[in-house]
Coordinates of C-alpha atoms in Angstrom, one line a residue:
M1 CA 151.8 95.0 92.4
V2 CA 154.4 95.5 90.0
E3 CA 155.2 92.1 89.9
A4 CA 151.3 91.7 89.8
D5 CA 151.4 93.5 86.5
R6 CA 154.1 91.3 84.9
L7 CA 152.2 88.0 86.3
L8 CA 149.4 89.2 84.6
E9 CA 150.9 90.1 81.2
D10 CA 149.8 86.6 80.7
E11 CA 148.7 85.3 77.3
E12 CA 146.3 82.2 78.6
L13 CA 144.9 84.7 80.9
I14 CA 143.8 87.5 78.8
D15 CA 142.8 85.2 76.1
A16 CA 140.8 83.5 78.5
V17 CA 139.6 86.6 78.6
F18 CA 138.9 87.6 75.5
D19 CA 136.7 84.3 74.5
A20 CA 134.9 84.8 77.2
Q21 CA 134.0 88.2 76.0
G22 CA 133.2 86.7 73.1
Q23 CA 130.1 84.2 74.2
R24 CA 128.1 87.2 75.4
H25 CA 125.9 86.4 71.9
T26 CA 126.7 84.2 68.9
N27 CA 128.5 86.7 66.5
S28 CA 129.7 88.7 69.3
A29 CA 133.1 87.7 67.9
T30 CA 133.3 88.4 64.6
R31 CA 130.9 91.4 64.5
G32 CA 129.5 94.3 65.9
R33 CA 132.2 97.0 67.4
A34 CA 135.5 96.0 68.9
Q35 CA 135.1 94.9 72.6
T36 CA 137.1 96.3 75.4
P37 CA 140.7 94.7 75.0
A38 CA 140.7 91.3 77.1
E39 CA 144.1 92.6 78.9
T40 CA 142.5 95.4 80.2
A41 CA 138.7 94.3 80.9
L42 CA 140.7 91.8 83.2
R43 CA 143.1 94.3 84.9
L44 CA 140.4 96.7 85.7
L45 CA 138.4 93.9 87.2
L46 CA 140.9 92.5 89.4
L47 CA 141.7 96.3 90.4
K48 CA 138.0 96.8 91.3
H49 CA 138.5 93.7 93.9
V50 CA 142.0 94.6 95.3
R51 CA 140.7 97.8 96.1
N52 CA 137.3 96.7 97.1
W53 CA 135.9 99.7 95.3
S54 CA 132.2 99.4 92.8
F55 CA 131.9 100.5 89.5
D56 CA 131.5 104.0 89.4
T57 CA 134.6 104.4 91.9
L58 CA 136.6 102.1 89.3
E59 CA 135.7 104.5 86.9
R60 CA 136.3 107.7 89.0
E61 CA 139.8 106.8 90.1
V62 CA 140.6 105.1 87.5
S63 CA 139.6 108.4 85.2
L64 CA 141.8 110.1 87.7
N65 CA 145.4 108.6 88.3
L66 CA 147.7 107.8 85.9
A67 CA 149.3 105.6 87.9
Y68 CA 146.3 102.9 87.3
R69 CA 145.5 103.7 83.6
E70 CA 148.8 102.5 82.9
F71 CA 148.2 99.4 85.2
A72 CA 144.8 99.3 82.3
R73 CA 146.9 99.6 80.1
I74 CA 144.7 102.7 79.3
G75 CA 147.0 105.1 78.8
L76 CA 145.0 108.6 77.4
D77 CA 142.2 106.5 76.0
K78 CA 138.8 107.2 77.6
V79 CA 138.2 104.9 80.3
P80 CA 135.0 102.4 80.0
D81 CA 132.1 103.8 82.1
A82 CA 130.3 102.2 85.2
K83 CA 127.8 100.6 82.9
T84 CA 130.1 99.2 80.6
L85 CA 132.5 97.7 83.6
A86 CA 129.3 95.8 84.8
R87 CA 128.4 94.0 81.7
I88 CA 131.9 92.8 81.1
A89 CA 132.2 91.2 84.9
Q90 CA 128.9 90.2 83.6
A91 CA 129.8 88.4 80.5
V92 CA 133.7 86.8 82.6
G93 CA 131.3 83.8 83.7
G94 CA 132.2 81.6 86.3
D95 CA 133.8 78.9 84.1
A96 CA 136.5 81.9 83.0
I97 CA 136.7 82.7 86.1
E98 CA 138.1 79.2 86.9
R99 CA 140.0 78.8 83.9
L100 CA 141.8 82.1 84.3
H101 CA 142.6 80.9 88.9
E102 CA 143.6 77.1 87.7
R103 CA 146.2 79.4 85.0
L104 CA 147.2 81.7 87.9
V105 CA 148.1 78.8 90.2
K106 CA 150.0 76.8 87.7
I107 CA 152.2 80.4 87.0
A108 CA 152.8 80.3 91.1
Q109 CA 153.8 76.6 90.9
E110 CA 156.2 77.4 87.5
R111 CA 157.7 80.4 89.8
G112 CA 158.6 78.1 92.7
V113 CA 155.8 80.4 95.0
I114 CA 153.9 77.2 95.8
Q115 CA 155.3 73.2 95.7
G116 CA 152.2 71.6 97.1
R117 CA 153.6 69.7 99.7
R118 CA 151.3 71.2 102.1
M119 CA 147.2 71.7 102.6
R120 CA 145.2 73.8 105.0
V121 CA 141.3 73.6 103.8
D122 CA 138.3 75.4 105.6
T123 CA 134.3 76.6 104.3
T124 CA 132.7 80.0 105.5
V125 CA 129.3 81.8 104.2
V126 CA 128.7 84.7 101.9
E127 CA 125.8 86.1 102.3
T128 CA 123.6 87.0 99.6
N129 CA 122.7 90.4 99.3
I130 CA 119.2 90.2 100.8
H131 CA 117.1 92.0 103.9
Y132 CA 116.6 89.8 107.2
P133 CA 113.4 87.1 105.6
T134 CA 110.2 86.9 107.3
D135 CA 107.2 85.2 105.7
S136 CA 105.2 89.1 106.1
K137 CA 108.1 90.9 104.0
L138 CA 108.3 88.1 101.7
L139 CA 105.2 88.2 100.6
G140 CA 105.4 92.7 100.4
D141 CA 108.3 92.5 98.3
G142 CA 106.5 89.6 96.3
A143 CA 103.0 91.6 96.0
R144 CA 104.7 94.3 94.9
V145 CA 107.0 93.0 91.7
L146 CA 104.1 91.7 91.0
T147 CA 101.3 94.4 90.6
R148 CA 104.6 96.6 89.4
T149 CA 105.0 94.1 86.3
M150 CA 101.4 94.1 85.3
K151 CA 101.6 97.7 85.6
R152 CA 104.7 97.7 83.1
I153 CA 102.9 95.2 80.7
E154 CA 99.7 97.8 80.9
A155 CA 101.0 100.6 79.5
A156 CA 103.5 98.5 77.4
G157 CA 100.1 97.7 75.2
G158 CA 99.3 94.8 76.3
K159 CA 95.6 95.0 75.8
L160 CA 93.9 93.9 79.1
Q161 CA 90.0 93.8 79.1
R162 CA 90.6 95.2 82.6
R163 CA 92.8 98.0 84.7
V164 CA 95.4 95.9 86.9
R165 CA 94.0 96.8 90.6
N166 CA 96.8 98.4 92.9
R167 CA 96.9 96.8 95.9
M168 CA 100.0 97.8 97.7
R169 CA 98.4 100.8 100.1
S170 CA 96.5 97.9 101.8
V171 CA 99.8 95.1 101.6
N172 CA 101.8 97.5 103.3
K173 CA 99.6 98.2 105.4
R174 CA 99.1 94.9 106.6
V175 CA 102.9 94.3 106.4
V176 CA 103.1 97.3 109.4
A177 CA 100.3 96.0 111.5
I178 CA 102.1 92.2 111.4
A179 CA 105.6 94.4 112.6
T180 CA 103.6 96.3 115.5
A181 CA 101.7 92.9 116.8
G182 CA 105.1 90.9 117.1
R183 CA 106.0 93.3 119.8
H184 CA 102.7 91.4 121.9
K185 CA 103.0 88.9 123.8
G186 CA 100.8 86.4 124.8
E187 CA 98.0 85.4 124.1
Q188 CA 96.3 88.5 122.1
G189 CA 99.9 89.4 120.2
E190 CA 98.9 85.8 118.2
L191 CA 95.6 86.4 117.9
K192 CA 95.9 89.7 116.2
R193 CA 99.0 88.8 113.8
K194 CA 97.4 85.8 113.0
K195 CA 94.4 88.1 111.4
E196 CA 96.4 89.9 109.8
Y197 CA 99.0 87.2 108.1
R198 CA 94.9 86.2 107.4
Q199 CA 94.7 89.5 105.5
L200 CA 97.6 90.4 103.9
L201 CA 97.4 86.2 102.5
R202 CA 93.5 87.4 101.1
L203 CA 95.6 90.4 98.9
T204 CA 98.5 88.0 98.3
R205 CA 95.9 85.8 96.6
Q206 CA 93.9 88.5 95.0
I207 CA 97.0 89.4 93.1
L208 CA 98.0 85.8 92.3
N209 CA 94.8 85.8 90.8
D210 CA 94.9 88.8 88.6
T211 CA 98.9 87.5 87.8
R212 CA 97.0 84.3 86.4
R213 CA 94.2 86.6 84.2
V214 CA 97.1 88.6 83.1
M215 CA 99.0 86.2 81.8
K216 CA 96.5 84.1 80.0
E217 CA 95.5 87.7 78.0
T218 CA 99.0 88.2 77.1
E219 CA 100.2 84.7 76.3
R220 CA 100.1 85.0 72.0
V221 CA 102.0 88.7 72.0
R222 CA 105.2 88.2 70.6
R223 CA 106.6 91.3 70.8
P224 CA 110.1 90.7 72.8
G225 CA 109.7 93.5 75.3
L226 CA 106.0 91.8 76.3
R227 CA 107.3 88.7 76.2
R228 CA 110.0 89.3 78.3
L229 CA 108.1 90.8 80.9
R230 CA 105.6 87.9 80.6
E231 CA 108.5 85.8 81.5
Q232 CA 109.3 87.4 84.9
L233 CA 105.8 87.7 85.8
E234 CA 105.6 83.8 85.8
S235 CA 108.5 83.1 87.6
M236 CA 108.0 85.2 90.4
S237 CA 104.1 83.8 90.8
D238 CA 105.8 81.1 91.7
R239 CA 108.4 82.0 93.8
V240 CA 105.0 84.2 95.6
R241 CA 103.1 80.7 95.2
R242 CA 105.7 78.9 96.9
V243 CA 106.4 81.7 99.6
V244 CA 102.1 81.5 100.6
T245 CA 102.8 78.3 101.6
Q246 CA 105.9 78.0 103.3
T247 CA 104.1 80.6 105.1
R248 CA 100.6 79.6 105.7
A249 CA 102.2 76.2 107.4
R250 CA 104.8 78.3 109.5
V251 CA 102.3 80.5 110.6
F252 CA 98.8 78.8 111.7
R253 CA 100.2 75.4 111.3
G254 CA 103.3 75.8 113.3
I255 CA 105.8 73.9 110.2
T256 CA 109.0 75.8 109.7
Q257 CA 111.0 72.9 108.3
L258 CA 108.6 72.6 105.4
P259 CA 110.8 71.5 101.9
G260 CA 112.1 74.5 99.1
K261 CA 111.6 76.6 101.8
I262 CA 113.5 80.0 100.3
V263 CA 114.1 83.0 101.8
S264 CA 114.0 85.9 99.4
V265 CA 112.4 86.4 96.1
F266 CA 114.9 88.0 94.0
E267 CA 117.8 85.5 95.4
P268 CA 115.5 82.0 95.8
H269 CA 119.0 80.2 95.4
T270 CA 119.9 81.4 99.2
E271 CA 120.0 78.9 101.1
I272 CA 119.7 79.2 105.6
I273 CA 123.4 78.0 106.7
R274 CA 123.9 77.5 111.3
K275 CA 127.8 77.2 111.7
G276 CA 127.7 77.4 115.5
K277 CA 128.8 81.3 115.3
A278 CA 127.9 82.9 118.6
S279 CA 128.2 86.5 116.8
K280 CA 125.7 85.0 113.6
P281 CA 124.1 82.2 114.5
T282 CA 122.0 82.1 110.8
E283 CA 123.3 83.2 107.9
F284 CA 121.9 83.0 104.4
G285 CA 124.2 82.5 101.7
K286 CA 126.2 80.0 99.6
L287 CA 129.2 78.0 102.0
V288 CA 132.1 78.5 100.2
Q289 CA 135.1 76.2 100.7
I290 CA 138.8 78.3 100.3
T291 CA 141.6 75.5 99.6
E292 CA 145.0 76.7 100.3
A293 CA 148.8 75.4 99.6
E294 CA 151.7 77.7 100.8
Q295 CA 152.8 81.2 100.9
Q296 CA 148.7 81.2 101.4
I297 CA 148.0 80.8 97.6
V298 CA 143.8 79.6 97.6
T299 CA 144.5 77.5 94.7
R300 CA 140.9 76.0 94.7
V301 CA 137.9 77.7 95.7
D302 CA 134.5 75.8 95.7
V303 CA 130.4 77.3 95.7
F304 CA 128.2 74.5 96.3
D305 CA 124.9 74.6 95.1
E306 CA 123.0 72.9 98.1
R307 CA 125.4 72.9 101.6
P308 CA 127.2 69.4 102.2
S309 CA 128.2 68.5 105.5
D310 CA 132.1 69.5 106.3
R311 CA 132.6 65.7 107.1
H312 CA 132.1 64.8 103.7
L313 CA 134.5 67.4 101.8
L314 CA 138.1 66.5 102.8
T315 CA 138.9 63.9 100.4
D316 CA 137.6 65.1 97.5
A317 CA 139.3 68.2 98.4
V318 CA 143.0 66.6 98.4
K319 CA 142.4 64.5 95.3
E320 CA 141.2 68.0 93.2
Q321 CA 144.2 69.2 94.4
V322 CA 146.6 66.7 93.5
Q323 CA 145.0 66.6 89.7
L324 CA 145.8 70.2 90.0
L325 CA 149.3 70.6 91.2
G326 CA 150.4 67.4 90.0
R327 CA 151.6 66.2 93.9
T328 CA 149.8 64.3 96.7
P329 CA 150.8 66.9 99.6
N330 CA 152.9 65.7 102.6
L331 CA 150.1 67.5 105.1
V332 CA 146.7 67.9 105.0
T333 CA 145.0 70.0 108.1
A334 CA 141.4 71.0 108.5
D335 CA 139.3 72.5 111.8
A336 CA 137.3 69.4 113.6
G337 CA 134.0 69.9 111.5
Y338 CA 136.0 68.3 109.3
Y339 CA 137.1 64.7 110.8
A340 CA 135.7 61.5 110.4
Q341 CA 138.2 58.1 110.4
S342 CA 137.0 57.1 106.5
H343 CA 138.9 60.4 105.4
E344 CA 142.3 59.6 107.3
R345 CA 142.4 56.0 105.8
A346 CA 141.7 57.4 102.1
L347 CA 144.5 60.1 102.2
E348 CA 146.9 57.0 104.2
E349 CA 146.0 55.2 100.9
M350 CA 147.2 57.7 98.3
G351 CA 150.0 58.8 100.0
V352 CA 149.5 61.6 102.5
K353 CA 152.4 61.3 105.3
R354 CA 150.3 64.0 108.3
V355 CA 146.9 64.6 108.4
A356 CA 146.6 66.7 111.1
V357 CA 142.2 66.9 111.6
P358 CA 141.1 67.1 115.3
N359 CA 138.7 64.7 117.0
R360 CA 136.9 66.6 119.6
N361 CA 134.7 63.9 120.5
T362 CA 137.6 61.3 121.3
T363 CA 137.9 59.3 123.8
S364 CA 141.2 57.0 122.8
A365 CA 144.0 57.9 124.7
E366 CA 146.8 57.4 121.8
R367 CA 144.2 59.6 119.6
K368 CA 144.7 62.4 122.3
K369 CA 148.9 61.9 122.5
L370 CA 148.4 62.1 119.2
E371 CA 146.6 65.3 118.8
K372 CA 149.0 66.5 121.5
S373 CA 152.1 66.0 119.5
R374 CA 154.4 68.5 118.6
W375 CA 154.2 68.0 114.7
F376 CA 150.3 67.8 114.9
K377 CA 150.0 71.4 117.2
K378 CA 152.2 73.3 114.5
A379 CA 150.5 72.3 111.6
Q380 CA 146.6 72.8 113.4
A381 CA 149.3 76.2 114.5
W382 CA 149.1 76.6 110.7
R383 CA 145.7 76.0 109.9
T384 CA 144.4 78.6 111.5
G385 CA 145.9 80.7 109.4
C386 CA 142.3 79.6 107.1
E387 CA 140.3 81.8 109.4
G388 CA 142.3 84.9 108.9
R389 CA 142.5 84.4 104.7
I390 CA 138.7 84.4 104.9
S391 CA 138.8 87.3 106.8
V392 CA 141.1 88.9 104.1
L393 CA 139.0 88.2 101.9
K394 CA 135.9 89.4 103.2
R395 CA 137.0 92.4 104.5
R396 CA 139.4 94.0 101.7
H397 CA 137.6 92.0 98.8
G398 CA 134.3 92.5 99.5
L399 CA 133.1 88.6 100.0
S400 CA 131.3 89.3 102.9
R401 CA 128.4 90.0 100.9
C402 CA 127.6 89.0 97.1
L403 CA 126.6 92.0 95.2
Y404 CA 126.2 89.5 92.0
R405 CA 122.7 87.2 91.2
G406 CA 122.2 84.4 91.1
T407 CA 124.4 81.2 91.9
E408 CA 126.4 81.8 89.0
G409 CA 126.6 85.5 89.6
M410 CA 127.9 83.9 93.7
K411 CA 130.8 81.6 91.6
R412 CA 131.9 85.1 89.7
W413 CA 131.9 87.2 91.8
V414 CA 133.8 84.9 94.9
G415 CA 136.3 83.8 92.0
L416 CA 137.1 87.6 91.1
G417 CA 138.0 87.9 94.7
V418 CA 140.3 85.2 95.7
L419 CA 142.1 85.7 92.2
A420 CA 142.9 89.4 93.3
D421 CA 144.1 88.0 96.6
N422 CA 146.2 85.2 94.8
L423 CA 147.3 88.2 92.7
I424 CA 148.5 90.4 96.0
N425 CA 150.0 87.4 97.3
M426 CA 152.3 86.3 94.9
G427 CA 153.3 90.0 94.4
K428 CA 154.8 90.1 98.0
A429 CA 156.6 86.5 97.6
L430 CA 158.2 87.1 94.5
S431 CA 158.6 91.1 95.5
A432 CA 160.4 89.2 99.1
R433 CA 162.4 86.8 96.7
A434 CA 163.8 89.2 94.4

């Protein structure tokens, strides 16, 4: 961390955080009280991910430890509380994280930590912070949020013509009954489950009708608080309608592959991803691609809005690394999911000397001989380090599950974790060389 402390003194890193904090509102950079110093904000956020702490733990540990205070450039001043730190993390968005990451990689290249001669790439899934999705639980979540929001509008002086009815007791009974019916096998269990789903859908439609009425009655309200609640009500009702549609299609018509299917009313961007893992065949989150160079330095991290096939990613990943580091790698390696003959041809045209991506379906004796060659095996042995890097990112830096909401929050969460990991590895490399 001594070397990491020196690396974080770079002015461009501090400027990136300063600019991000100044973009919270129109006049944030010129008016209002002074923001938390950008240097302190950056160091606290990275320390949080290095230690895999919560914001409350970060506040407590930095307050009690003189070494952490010195590292964060706080000294004997007051440590920002957990809520302030959370707001700072929200202000440092995906664009600022990308700018920080590019600058840190440039510093690694300038210090001779990486040269860009080798490159390995792999994908993983970062799960969103949701419970296992079932239609009954999704309907229950949606009904609860809609009822709660309508009650808040009513309490805030929405002047509704009729009181909002709370149907959550009936909804919860139906959700429990569906879970109980799932234990019964055979035709009788299926009939009971469908009966409970009909009643749950009927209750949900009644709540949606109440939602439509409340939104119509508060349509002309100009109070900021009520307007914000109305916007929340509108967005949540749209998601619940989608859940109603997919529930009816799955339970009563047997259609499971419905376009626009959602698995969480709180994280609607979450995707269903299957990567063939025996321990976890189905994951719910976003696909993340990690690109590495020498010394285990991650040169680029991509969070995809919609999951692509690994087969289509390799050429673009190499082009992005060439653009970032200014040189074509001599060796590119990845797992068998990335293999495509078109990739090998494209990379050879770009000047890559060796491409070590195995083809599991080949019947060519020449191809099998190539994959058994010494350099190919050594390249694949080096490639397996990607699995270890992903494991460290998830285990040490908390990327197994994203605690921020939305796709932008996912990019911010993953980006900060990768920044912290790069900082540690650069510190190790520079310390070993010294």
